[in-house]
């Protein structure tokens, strides 16, 4: 192996692993972030407090309440004959089912009537989910009560959820978070290390030596690709072992995607560093890239929610493609045209990042 | 053949001319001093001579190589100790030297032997497995010098090597520089210390991108002060306007030096009359001009 590259590998590994903060960024931050995202950032809403406001002999209204509690999403809180709105306002309940005057049971017998549901929508997402859950419960109860006259008896959906049948959000989030962490670690590592050389003056040592620009460039990028890839098995183990995220596809497909992705992000990090005079500027520059990259990646919010005008921007986002790839490989497991087109797109971005950073790097020598 | 040959070298950054048509040569084995205020163009010149910066105009030959041969062929023959601290302070002494060896592609066996020899040469008595950040300033300079010498360069460029180093460490460092010159290496050094400039075989003084003087310290003194230099002290208070009257009557310069003044006389008869008028209030001694006197005079001359 080229002795200059070997020297760089040794030096960067020693520096990265000796520095306490770097060790933290490399090995502790990924684990903590996976935990936080996997456990806390969940779209599932449990323990919704539901109050049923109905006369005691209104069998149907209370049955809906019981069914809701049985589903596991709700637990019942006593209505205490309070004003329904008061229950929400004072925070004693998240949702209140208010039976019509005379009761739901009689309304059903009459084949007409309306029940009111009050939902606390200070958290809009939560309110939407509660509404959907309650609708489903109501539908079930009505069908049980009146099998012959089920409301939409003509056509019913038999929905089968594939790949993530229990709709575990961690299965969806964890592969995305893996990409997010990998992106963060490699961009910070590569941009800060180069900026550090400039800040400390050691850059002079590098350029005073008779090394070719490509040797310098590879010497300042390769070590971080390897360090970044070292995080991949750690995160896969945590995702599969800790969060029971399935790994249906082959490992090589995951590592191939990770290698292309890490290459791309390290080149971007190096590109950022060519604009930075010190580590602080490199950090700022990195976050200038990272925030939009994370928002436009589909890790947190579905890509479909991105406004049309911003969509082309997401095509320039390597994280977007990598997240699609990890989900594809881990959850679906099929290595088909979807995998290869996303990988090709990622590769194109990588090539563009490499070209741009080589150009800038040469100019700053 | 000369170690360094520079002719009509010009370096411009956009519209700013950092180095303006300078011409000089440095012989093999010489200790060549490069002096001048900050911003005079010293570091820019050194960056050209070490292959870090391409000249805008002019010809440069360093160790027989020119930019036409590629900057890297120059880099491989020169050692450079930059003004800025260029070791990694989070690596140990041996890790730093191992990295430099690798970067310069020195075979491991050769580099191991050289590191041993050079650490002995600079008198490094600390542990090589100590982190560089834990070393005192003087020792860091020693290790920087070892790193600059690892590839056995013909010419060593030292850009303010003793800035911020204790006087004891400075004199030790200069003993090393003389040792290197005896081995036949050419030393090219910049400094702000006049006592260090005295150690150089020849010195060049740069000002605003130009070399305004270039010779041995003794020769520069003789040229700048053809007339004797006198140090005067007013023992009983100086009369008002004495400087002006002295300059009118026959002194080429009157420069204050602490409590004394250095006077250069060019009209002996007028001077003798002046001394006669102030007998008893004035003590006069003939002194040898220091390099500082020389530079003040040269810079004044260039400004005029």
Short mmCIF file of C-alpha atoms in Angstrom, two decimals, chain A:
data_model
loop_
_atom_site.label_atom_id
_atom_site.label_comp_id
_atom_site.label_asym_id
_atom_site.label_seq_id
_atom_site.Cartn_x
_atom_site.Cartn_y
_atom_site.Cartn_z
CA UNK A 1 0.00 0.00 0.00
CA UNK A 2 1.04 3.56 -0.65
CA UNK A 3 3.11 4.60 2.40
CA UNK A 4 1.59 8.09 2.51
CA UNK A 5 -1.96 6.67 2.61
CA UNK A 6 -0.93 4.17 5.25
CA UNK A 7 0.53 6.99 7.33
CA UNK A 8 -2.73 8.93 7.02
CA UNK A 9 -4.82 5.91 8.02
CA UNK A 10 -2.73 5.33 11.14
CA UNK A 11 -2.70 9.02 12.08
CA UNK A 12 -6.42 9.61 11.60
CA UNK A 13 -7.36 6.44 13.49
CA UNK A 14 -5.10 7.38 16.39
CA UNK A 15 -6.46 10.93 16.46
CA UNK A 16 -10.10 9.90 16.19
CA UNK A 17 -9.86 7.15 18.77
CA UNK A 18 -7.65 9.05 21.22
CA UNK A 19 -9.91 12.08 21.42
CA UNK A 20 -12.63 11.51 23.99
CA UNK A 21 -15.17 13.64 22.10
CA UNK A 22 -14.49 11.82 18.83
CA UNK A 23 -14.91 8.44 20.53
CA UNK A 24 -18.20 9.72 21.89
CA UNK A 25 -19.37 10.89 18.46
CA UNK A 26 -18.32 7.62 16.87
CA UNK A 27 -19.64 5.05 19.28
CA UNK A 28 -21.87 6.51 21.98
CA UNK A 29 -23.89 9.07 20.03
CA UNK A 30 -25.17 6.46 17.51
CA UNK A 31 -26.36 4.16 20.28
CA UNK A 32 -28.04 6.96 22.24
CA UNK A 33 -29.70 8.37 19.13
CA UNK A 34 -30.99 4.97 18.08
CA UNK A 35 -32.48 4.56 21.55
CA UNK A 36 -34.07 7.98 21.52
CA UNK A 37 -35.52 7.66 18.04
CA UNK A 38 -36.46 4.02 18.35
CA UNK A 39 -38.20 4.33 21.71
CA UNK A 40 -39.41 7.86 22.13
CA UNK A 41 -40.18 9.03 18.65
CA UNK A 42 -43.17 6.86 18.02
CA UNK A 43 -46.34 7.70 16.11
CA UNK A 44 -48.32 5.20 18.13
CA UNK A 45 -50.60 6.76 20.64
CA UNK A 46 -51.35 4.72 23.68
CA UNK A 47 -53.11 5.39 26.94
CA UNK A 48 -55.60 7.83 25.50
CA UNK A 49 -57.97 8.86 28.31
CA UNK A 50 -61.54 8.43 27.15
CA UNK A 51 -64.63 9.52 29.06
CA UNK A 52 -68.10 8.32 28.10
CA UNK A 53 -70.87 10.79 28.84
CA UNK A 54 -74.09 8.80 28.79
CA UNK A 55 -76.91 7.74 31.03
CA UNK A 56 -76.13 4.52 32.94
CA UNK A 57 -78.63 2.41 31.05
CA UNK A 58 -77.27 3.44 27.63
CA UNK A 59 -75.80 0.00 26.90
CA UNK A 60 -74.45 0.84 23.48
CA UNK A 61 -72.52 3.96 24.53
CA UNK A 62 -70.85 2.07 27.36
CA UNK A 63 -70.10 -0.85 25.08
CA UNK A 64 -68.22 1.45 22.73
CA UNK A 65 -66.22 2.67 25.71
CA UNK A 66 -65.45 -0.88 26.82
CA UNK A 67 -64.43 -1.94 23.35
CA UNK A 68 -62.15 1.06 23.07
CA UNK A 69 -60.51 0.15 26.40
CA UNK A 70 -60.10 -3.48 25.26
CA UNK A 71 -58.24 -2.33 22.15
CA UNK A 72 -55.34 -1.26 24.35
CA UNK A 73 -55.18 2.28 22.98
CA UNK A 74 -57.62 3.77 25.46
CA UNK A 75 -58.36 3.61 29.07
CA UNK A 76 -61.58 4.86 30.54
CA UNK A 77 -61.81 7.75 32.91
CA UNK A 78 -65.02 8.50 34.82
CA UNK A 79 -67.17 11.24 33.32
CA UNK A 80 -68.66 12.19 36.71
CA UNK A 81 -71.60 13.95 35.02
CA UNK A 82 -69.32 16.85 34.32
CA UNK A 83 -69.74 19.14 31.37
CA UNK A 84 -67.98 17.28 28.46
CA UNK A 85 -65.98 20.34 27.42
CA UNK A 86 -64.83 20.80 31.04
CA UNK A 87 -63.35 17.29 30.97
CA UNK A 88 -61.14 18.26 28.01
CA UNK A 89 -60.39 21.75 29.28
CA UNK A 90 -59.22 20.58 32.68
CA UNK A 91 -57.18 17.84 31.03
CA UNK A 92 -59.00 14.97 32.75
CA UNK A 93 -59.71 13.32 29.41
CA UNK A 94 -58.20 13.37 25.90
CA UNK A 95 -61.49 12.45 24.27
CA UNK A 96 -65.09 12.42 25.38
CA UNK A 97 -67.85 10.38 23.78
CA UNK A 98 -71.14 12.20 24.27
CA UNK A 99 -74.28 10.16 23.69
CA UNK A 100 -77.28 11.93 22.17
CA UNK A 101 -80.17 12.83 24.48
CA UNK A 102 -82.15 9.67 25.11
CA UNK A 103 -79.11 7.49 24.59
CA UNK A 104 -77.32 5.73 21.73
CA UNK A 105 -79.20 2.49 22.29
CA UNK A 106 -82.47 4.11 21.45
CA UNK A 107 -80.95 6.02 18.57
CA UNK A 108 -79.79 2.75 17.06
CA UNK A 109 -83.26 1.29 17.46
CA UNK A 110 -84.61 4.32 15.59
CA UNK A 111 -81.91 3.84 12.95
CA UNK A 112 -80.85 7.47 13.24
CA UNK A 113 -78.99 9.64 15.64
CA UNK A 114 -75.65 11.26 16.23
CA UNK A 115 -73.08 10.75 18.92
CA UNK A 116 -70.60 13.52 19.55
CA UNK A 117 -66.90 13.01 20.14
CA UNK A 118 -64.79 15.77 21.65
CA UNK A 119 -61.08 15.42 21.00
CA UNK A 120 -58.29 17.48 22.47
CA UNK A 121 -56.39 18.64 19.39
CA UNK A 122 -53.64 20.64 21.03
CA UNK A 123 -51.59 17.86 19.47
CA UNK A 124 -53.07 17.65 15.96
CA UNK A 125 -51.39 14.37 15.07
CA UNK A 126 -52.63 12.74 18.23
CA UNK A 127 -56.17 14.02 17.63
CA UNK A 128 -56.21 12.59 14.12
CA UNK A 129 -55.09 9.21 15.39
CA UNK A 130 -57.69 9.21 18.19
CA UNK A 131 -60.41 10.05 15.71
CA UNK A 132 -59.40 7.15 13.47
CA UNK A 133 -59.24 4.71 16.38
CA UNK A 134 -62.65 5.72 17.67
CA UNK A 135 -64.22 5.48 14.22
CA UNK A 136 -62.87 1.98 13.87
CA UNK A 137 -64.21 0.98 17.28
CA UNK A 138 -67.62 2.48 16.51
CA UNK A 139 -67.80 0.64 13.20
CA UNK A 140 -66.99 -2.67 14.86
CA UNK A 141 -69.56 -2.20 17.58
CA UNK A 142 -72.27 -1.23 15.10
CA UNK A 143 -71.53 -4.26 12.93
CA UNK A 144 -71.74 -6.55 15.95
CA UNK A 145 -75.00 -5.03 17.07
CA UNK A 146 -76.66 -5.10 13.72
CA UNK A 147 -74.99 -7.69 11.46
CA UNK A 148 -77.66 -7.53 8.77
CA UNK A 149 -77.61 -3.79 8.38
CA UNK A 150 -73.91 -3.05 8.60
CA UNK A 151 -73.34 0.50 7.33
CA UNK A 152 -71.02 -0.20 4.38
CA UNK A 153 -71.96 -3.80 3.91
CA UNK A 154 -71.72 -3.75 0.13
CA UNK A 155 -67.95 -3.21 -0.09
CA UNK A 156 -65.54 -3.70 2.71
CA UNK A 157 -61.80 -3.41 2.78
CA UNK A 158 -59.81 -6.32 3.95
CA UNK A 159 -56.59 -4.47 4.58
CA UNK A 160 -53.46 -6.55 4.94
CA UNK A 161 -50.47 -4.56 6.02
CA UNK A 162 -47.34 -6.00 4.43
CA UNK A 163 -43.74 -5.96 5.69
CA UNK A 164 -44.73 -4.31 8.95
CA UNK A 165 -48.01 -5.96 9.83
CA UNK A 166 -48.25 -4.55 13.32
CA UNK A 167 -47.27 -1.11 11.99
CA UNK A 168 -44.44 -0.86 14.47
CA UNK A 169 -43.06 2.65 14.05
CA UNK A 170 -39.62 1.55 15.21
CA UNK A 171 -39.37 -0.78 12.22
CA UNK A 172 -39.99 2.21 10.00
CA UNK A 173 -37.91 4.72 11.95
CA UNK A 174 -34.84 2.73 12.89
CA UNK A 175 -33.52 2.10 9.35
CA UNK A 176 -34.00 5.81 8.67
CA UNK A 177 -32.28 6.81 11.87
CA UNK A 178 -29.33 4.59 10.94
CA UNK A 179 -28.88 6.66 7.81
CA UNK A 180 -29.28 9.88 9.72
CA UNK A 181 -26.62 8.96 12.27
CA UNK A 182 -24.21 7.72 9.63
CA UNK A 183 -24.69 11.01 7.77
CA UNK A 184 -24.11 13.10 10.88
CA UNK A 185 -21.02 11.21 12.05
CA UNK A 186 -19.21 11.08 8.72
CA UNK A 187 -19.91 14.68 7.72
CA UNK A 188 -18.81 16.06 11.07
CA UNK A 189 -15.75 13.80 11.26
CA UNK A 190 -14.45 14.60 7.79
CA UNK A 191 -15.20 18.33 7.71
CA UNK A 192 -13.85 18.98 11.21
CA UNK A 193 -10.67 16.97 10.75
CA UNK A 194 -9.64 18.89 7.63
CA UNK A 195 -10.60 22.23 9.20
CA UNK A 196 -8.54 21.28 12.22
CA UNK A 197 -5.45 20.85 10.05
CA UNK A 198 -5.96 24.36 8.71
CA UNK A 199 -6.72 25.84 12.09
CA UNK A 200 -3.72 24.29 13.84
CA UNK A 201 -1.28 24.94 10.98
CA UNK A 202 -0.51 21.27 10.44
CA UNK A 203 -1.88 21.72 6.93
CA UNK A 204 1.56 23.23 6.15
CA UNK A 205 3.21 19.93 7.10
CA UNK A 206 0.96 18.14 4.64
CA UNK A 207 1.49 20.42 1.68
CA UNK A 208 5.22 20.88 2.32
CA UNK A 209 5.70 17.15 1.71
CA UNK A 210 6.20 15.96 -1.87
CA UNK A 211 2.87 14.14 -2.03
CA UNK A 212 0.48 14.25 -4.95
CA UNK A 213 -2.85 16.04 -4.46
CA UNK A 214 -4.72 12.76 -4.91
CA UNK A 215 -2.68 11.19 -2.11
CA UNK A 216 -3.58 14.07 0.20
CA UNK A 217 -7.22 13.88 -0.85
CA UNK A 218 -7.51 10.14 -0.30
CA UNK A 219 -5.49 10.42 2.88
CA UNK A 220 -7.97 12.90 4.29
CA UNK A 221 -11.11 11.02 3.15
CA UNK A 222 -10.46 7.26 3.27
CA UNK A 223 -9.95 6.99 7.04
CA UNK A 224 -13.34 8.59 7.71
CA UNK A 225 -15.12 6.29 5.28
CA UNK A 226 -13.67 3.33 7.16
CA UNK A 227 -14.54 4.81 10.57
CA UNK A 228 -18.08 5.56 9.36
CA UNK A 229 -18.54 2.04 8.03
CA UNK A 230 -17.40 0.70 11.40
CA UNK A 231 -20.62 2.18 12.82
CA UNK A 232 -22.81 0.19 10.43
CA UNK A 233 -22.56 -3.26 12.10
CA UNK A 234 -23.02 -1.57 15.48
CA UNK A 235 -26.26 0.04 14.34
CA UNK A 236 -27.55 -3.06 12.55
CA UNK A 237 -26.95 -5.12 15.69
CA UNK A 238 -28.79 -2.57 17.83
CA UNK A 239 -31.66 -2.22 15.33
CA UNK A 240 -32.17 -5.95 14.89
CA UNK A 241 -31.31 -7.01 18.43
CA UNK A 242 -32.71 -4.09 20.38
CA UNK A 243 -35.70 -2.98 18.32
CA UNK A 244 -36.56 -6.21 16.52
CA UNK A 245 -36.34 -4.51 13.17
CA UNK A 246 -36.37 -7.33 10.60
CA UNK A 247 -33.38 -7.80 8.34
CA UNK A 248 -34.97 -9.58 5.39
CA UNK A 249 -32.48 -8.66 2.69
CA UNK A 250 -28.86 -9.73 2.35
CA UNK A 251 -26.22 -7.99 4.46
CA UNK A 252 -24.05 -7.28 1.45
CA UNK A 253 -26.78 -5.14 -0.06
CA UNK A 254 -26.93 -3.09 3.12
CA UNK A 255 -23.16 -2.70 3.29
CA UNK A 256 -22.88 -1.85 -0.41
CA UNK A 257 -25.44 0.92 0.03
CA UNK A 258 -23.70 2.09 3.23
CA UNK A 259 -20.31 2.17 1.47
CA UNK A 260 -21.62 4.29 -1.40
CA UNK A 261 -23.46 6.53 1.05
CA UNK A 262 -20.49 7.02 3.39
CA UNK A 263 -18.27 7.77 0.40
CA UNK A 264 -20.71 10.46 -0.69
CA UNK A 265 -21.04 12.06 2.74
CA UNK A 266 -17.28 12.09 3.37
CA UNK A 267 -16.78 13.86 0.04
CA UNK A 268 -19.45 16.38 1.03
CA UNK A 269 -17.75 16.84 4.40
CA UNK A 270 -14.45 17.49 2.65
CA UNK A 271 -16.16 19.93 0.32
CA UNK A 272 -17.59 21.79 3.33
CA UNK A 273 -14.14 21.87 4.94
CA UNK A 274 -12.65 23.65 1.92
CA UNK A 275 -14.82 26.63 2.77
CA UNK A 276 -13.92 26.61 6.47
CA UNK A 277 -10.95 28.26 8.09
CA UNK A 278 -11.49 26.63 11.47
CA UNK A 279 -13.41 23.87 13.16
CA UNK A 280 -16.22 26.16 14.22
CA UNK A 281 -16.94 27.19 10.64
CA UNK A 282 -16.77 23.56 9.57
CA UNK A 283 -19.33 22.66 12.21
CA UNK A 284 -21.63 25.48 11.08
CA UNK A 285 -21.24 24.46 7.45
CA UNK A 286 -21.99 20.86 8.32
CA UNK A 287 -25.25 21.74 10.03
CA UNK A 288 -26.18 24.00 7.15
CA UNK A 289 -26.12 20.84 5.07
CA UNK A 290 -27.44 18.43 7.68
CA UNK A 291 -30.68 20.18 8.62
CA UNK A 292 -32.25 20.33 5.16
CA UNK A 293 -30.81 16.91 4.40
CA UNK A 294 -32.57 15.41 7.40
CA UNK A 295 -35.84 17.26 6.77
CA UNK A 296 -35.91 16.20 3.12
CA UNK A 297 -34.89 12.61 3.78
CA UNK A 298 -38.14 10.93 4.72
CA UNK A 299 -36.72 9.81 8.05
CA UNK A 300 -39.22 11.71 10.17
CA UNK A 301 -42.00 12.75 7.82
CA UNK A 302 -42.99 10.91 4.64
CA UNK A 303 -41.39 12.29 1.48
CA UNK A 304 -44.89 12.58 0.01
CA UNK A 305 -45.52 15.47 2.40
CA UNK A 306 -42.77 17.60 0.86
CA UNK A 307 -44.16 20.54 -1.15
CA UNK A 308 -43.81 19.96 -4.89
CA UNK A 309 -41.47 22.91 -5.32
CA UNK A 310 -38.96 21.41 -2.91
CA UNK A 311 -39.10 17.88 -4.31
CA UNK A 312 -36.23 18.39 -6.80
CA UNK A 313 -34.06 19.37 -3.83
CA UNK A 314 -34.68 16.02 -2.25
CA UNK A 315 -33.27 14.36 -5.35
CA UNK A 316 -29.96 15.97 -4.45
CA UNK A 317 -30.13 14.51 -0.99
CA UNK A 318 -28.01 11.37 -0.55
CA UNK A 319 -29.73 10.65 2.77
CA UNK A 320 -33.08 10.31 1.01
CA UNK A 321 -31.80 7.53 -1.24
CA UNK A 322 -29.91 5.78 1.52
CA UNK A 323 -32.94 5.75 3.80
CA UNK A 324 -35.05 4.27 0.99
CA UNK A 325 -32.35 1.68 0.46
CA UNK A 326 -32.07 0.63 4.11
CA UNK A 327 -35.85 0.32 4.42
CA UNK A 328 -35.98 -1.64 1.20
CA UNK A 329 -33.27 -4.06 2.27
CA UNK A 330 -34.27 -4.45 5.92
CA UNK A 331 -38.07 -4.48 5.71
CA UNK A 332 -38.80 -5.73 2.19
CA UNK A 333 -35.65 -7.66 1.50
CA UNK A 334 -35.98 -7.73 -2.23
CA UNK A 335 -32.99 -6.63 -4.29
CA UNK A 336 -34.68 -5.54 -7.48
CA UNK A 337 -34.94 -2.54 -9.78
CA UNK A 338 -35.92 -0.29 -6.84
CA UNK A 339 -32.69 -1.13 -5.04
CA UNK A 340 -30.51 -0.64 -8.07
CA UNK A 341 -32.07 2.64 -9.23
CA UNK A 342 -31.76 4.13 -5.75
CA UNK A 343 -28.19 2.89 -5.49
CA UNK A 344 -27.42 4.34 -8.92
CA UNK A 345 -28.90 7.70 -7.89
CA UNK A 346 -26.79 7.62 -4.72
CA UNK A 347 -23.75 6.72 -6.79
CA UNK A 348 -24.37 9.66 -9.13
CA UNK A 349 -24.59 12.03 -6.19
CA UNK A 350 -21.39 10.50 -4.82
CA UNK A 351 -19.60 11.05 -8.11
CA UNK A 352 -20.79 14.66 -8.22
CA UNK A 353 -19.69 15.24 -4.61
CA UNK A 354 -16.31 13.65 -5.35
CA UNK A 355 -15.76 15.83 -8.41
CA UNK A 356 -16.75 19.01 -6.63
CA UNK A 357 -14.66 18.32 -3.55
CA UNK A 358 -11.59 17.30 -5.60
CA UNK A 359 -11.88 20.54 -7.58
CA UNK A 360 -12.23 22.70 -4.47
CA UNK A 361 -9.57 20.72 -2.61
CA UNK A 362 -7.00 21.28 -5.35
CA UNK A 363 -7.73 24.99 -5.37
CA UNK A 364 -7.15 25.32 -1.64
CA UNK A 365 -3.79 23.51 -1.69
#
